[in-house]
């Protein structure tokens, strides 16, 4: 079997980079989004499921009804990690509402606790809801030709790109690509 050298080298590079990223995850860019998207919905100031709040570091360290949620430096003693490692059919698996965490999210949380569960001072987590895509204004008339359809589509894309801050360039001829 012939192997693609680009694929092999990319895989090797990824395999060497991933452990260093996961070894010391940045709270704001990796840990916080996971907790806000998957945990804060049920463990916050207004909804304290299982006696556990995770919206602030202090509340997370207080733990829940059963035990300490996170023990910095000790993933095997951290109930939060034990629960996210359970199979979806197991009792007590977290999150119990919605989808299970992705394997890379579990790895990040494991590494975060192992590295000491650092949490920047003053950070309070809030529920992160999935962004709903903005509705695109559709043309109100049916184009009478392909060229009219192309112009309408170009106008629509230009409006959307401008609204999102995308910088576009002028159209160039096909010869310029050759």
Coordinates of C-alpha atoms in Angstrom, one line a residue:
X1 CA 0.0 0.0 0.0
X2 CA 1.4 3.4 -1.0
X3 CA 1.2 6.0 1.8
X4 CA 0.7 9.7 1.3
X5 CA 3.8 11.5 2.7
X6 CA 1.8 14.7 3.4
X7 CA -0.9 12.8 5.4
X8 CA 1.8 10.9 7.3
X9 CA 3.8 14.0 8.2
X10 CA 0.6 15.9 9.1
X11 CA -0.5 13.1 11.4
X12 CA 2.9 13.0 13.0
X13 CA 2.9 16.8 13.6
X14 CA -0.6 16.7 15.0
X15 CA 0.3 13.8 17.3
X16 CA 3.3 15.8 18.7
X17 CA 1.4 19.1 19.1
X18 CA -1.8 17.8 20.7
X19 CA -0.2 16.6 23.9
X20 CA 1.5 19.9 24.5
X21 CA -1.8 21.8 24.0
X22 CA -3.7 19.4 26.2
X23 CA -1.0 19.3 28.9
X24 CA -1.6 22.9 30.0
X25 CA -5.0 24.1 28.6
X26 CA -5.7 27.7 28.6
X27 CA -8.9 28.3 30.8
X28 CA -10.5 31.1 28.8
X29 CA -10.0 29.6 25.3
X30 CA -10.4 25.9 26.0
X31 CA -11.9 25.0 29.4
X32 CA -14.4 27.9 29.8
X33 CA -16.2 27.2 26.5
X34 CA -16.6 23.5 27.4
X35 CA -18.0 24.2 30.9
X36 CA -20.3 27.0 29.6
X37 CA -21.7 24.9 26.7
X38 CA -22.2 21.7 28.7
X39 CA -22.3 22.2 32.4
X40 CA -23.5 25.7 33.5
X41 CA -27.0 25.1 32.3
X42 CA -27.7 22.8 35.3
X43 CA -25.1 24.0 37.8
X44 CA -25.5 27.7 38.2
X45 CA -26.9 30.2 40.8
X46 CA -30.5 29.6 39.8
X47 CA -30.3 25.9 39.2
X48 CA -28.1 23.9 41.6
X49 CA -28.4 20.3 40.4
X50 CA -26.8 17.8 42.7
X51 CA -25.9 20.6 45.1
X52 CA -23.1 21.7 42.6
X53 CA -22.5 25.1 41.2
X54 CA -19.7 25.6 38.7
X55 CA -20.3 29.2 37.7
X56 CA -17.5 30.5 40.0
X57 CA -14.2 28.9 41.1
X58 CA -15.2 29.2 44.8
X59 CA -18.5 27.3 44.2
X60 CA -16.8 24.7 42.1
X61 CA -14.3 24.0 44.9
X62 CA -17.2 23.7 47.4
X63 CA -18.3 20.6 45.6
X64 CA -21.7 19.0 45.4
X65 CA -23.9 16.7 47.4
X66 CA -21.8 13.6 47.0
X67 CA -18.2 14.8 47.0
X68 CA -15.6 17.3 45.8
X69 CA -16.3 18.1 42.2
X70 CA -12.7 19.0 41.3
X71 CA -9.5 18.3 43.3
X72 CA -6.7 20.3 41.6
X73 CA -3.9 18.0 40.5
X74 CA -5.9 14.8 41.3
X75 CA -8.2 13.8 38.4
X76 CA -8.9 10.4 39.9
X77 CA -10.4 12.2 43.0
X78 CA -12.4 14.7 41.0
X79 CA -16.1 13.7 40.7
X80 CA -16.7 15.9 37.7
X81 CA -14.1 14.0 35.7
X82 CA -15.4 10.6 36.9
X83 CA -18.9 11.5 35.8
X84 CA -17.8 12.7 32.3
X85 CA -15.9 9.5 31.8
X86 CA -18.9 7.3 32.3
X87 CA -20.7 5.7 29.3
X88 CA -23.9 7.4 28.1
X89 CA -25.9 4.5 29.5
X90 CA -24.4 4.6 33.0
X91 CA -26.2 6.2 35.9
X92 CA -24.8 9.5 36.9
X93 CA -23.1 10.3 33.6
X94 CA -22.6 14.0 32.9
X95 CA -23.8 15.9 31.1
X96 CA -27.2 14.1 31.6
X97 CA -29.0 16.5 29.4
X98 CA -27.9 16.9 25.8
X99 CA -24.9 15.4 24.1
X100 CA -21.9 13.7 25.7
X101 CA -18.7 15.6 25.6
X102 CA -16.4 15.0 22.7
X103 CA -13.3 12.9 23.5
X104 CA -11.0 16.0 22.9
X105 CA -13.1 18.0 25.4
X106 CA -12.8 15.2 28.0
X107 CA -9.0 15.2 27.4
X108 CA -8.9 19.0 27.9
X109 CA -10.8 18.9 31.2
X110 CA -8.6 16.0 32.4
X111 CA -5.4 18.0 31.6
X112 CA -6.9 21.1 33.2
X113 CA -7.5 19.3 36.5
X114 CA -4.1 17.5 36.3
X115 CA -2.4 20.9 35.8
X116 CA -4.0 22.3 38.9
X117 CA -7.4 23.5 37.7
X118 CA -6.3 27.1 37.4
X119 CA -9.2 29.6 37.0
X120 CA -8.5 33.3 36.4
X121 CA -9.6 35.6 39.2
X122 CA -13.0 37.2 38.8
X123 CA -14.3 34.9 36.0
X124 CA -17.9 33.9 36.3
X125 CA -19.3 31.4 33.8
X126 CA -22.6 31.9 32.1
X127 CA -24.5 29.5 29.9
X128 CA -23.2 29.5 26.3
X129 CA -26.1 28.8 24.0
X130 CA -25.4 27.7 20.4
X131 CA -25.5 30.6 18.0
X132 CA -28.5 30.5 15.7
X133 CA -27.5 31.3 12.1
X134 CA -28.9 34.7 10.9
X135 CA -31.6 34.4 8.3
X136 CA -30.5 35.5 4.9
X137 CA -32.8 37.9 3.1
X138 CA -33.9 35.9 0.0
X139 CA -34.8 37.6 -3.3
X140 CA -38.4 38.5 -3.8
X141 CA -38.6 37.8 -7.5
X142 CA -37.6 34.8 -9.6
X143 CA -34.8 35.6 -12.0
X144 CA -35.7 35.4 -15.7
X145 CA -32.3 34.2 -16.9
X146 CA -29.1 32.6 -15.6
X147 CA -27.2 35.9 -15.9
X148 CA -29.9 37.7 -13.8
X149 CA -29.7 34.9 -11.2
X150 CA -25.9 35.3 -11.1
X151 CA -26.2 39.0 -10.5
X152 CA -28.8 38.5 -7.8
X153 CA -26.6 35.9 -6.1
X154 CA -23.6 38.2 -6.3
X155 CA -25.6 41.0 -4.7
X156 CA -26.8 38.7 -1.9
X157 CA -23.4 37.5 -1.1
X158 CA -21.9 41.0 -1.2
X159 CA -24.5 42.2 1.3
X160 CA -23.9 39.2 3.6
X161 CA -20.1 39.6 3.4
X162 CA -20.2 43.3 4.0
X163 CA -22.5 42.7 7.1
X164 CA -20.0 40.3 8.5
X165 CA -17.0 42.4 7.8
X166 CA -15.6 40.3 5.0
X167 CA -13.4 42.1 2.6
X168 CA -13.9 41.1 -1.0
X169 CA -11.8 41.9 -4.0
X170 CA -12.9 42.9 -7.5
X171 CA -13.8 40.3 -10.1
X172 CA -10.9 39.4 -12.3
X173 CA -10.8 37.6 -15.6
X174 CA -10.3 33.9 -16.0
X175 CA -7.0 34.6 -17.9
X176 CA -5.6 36.1 -14.7
X177 CA -5.8 32.7 -13.0
X178 CA -3.8 31.1 -15.8

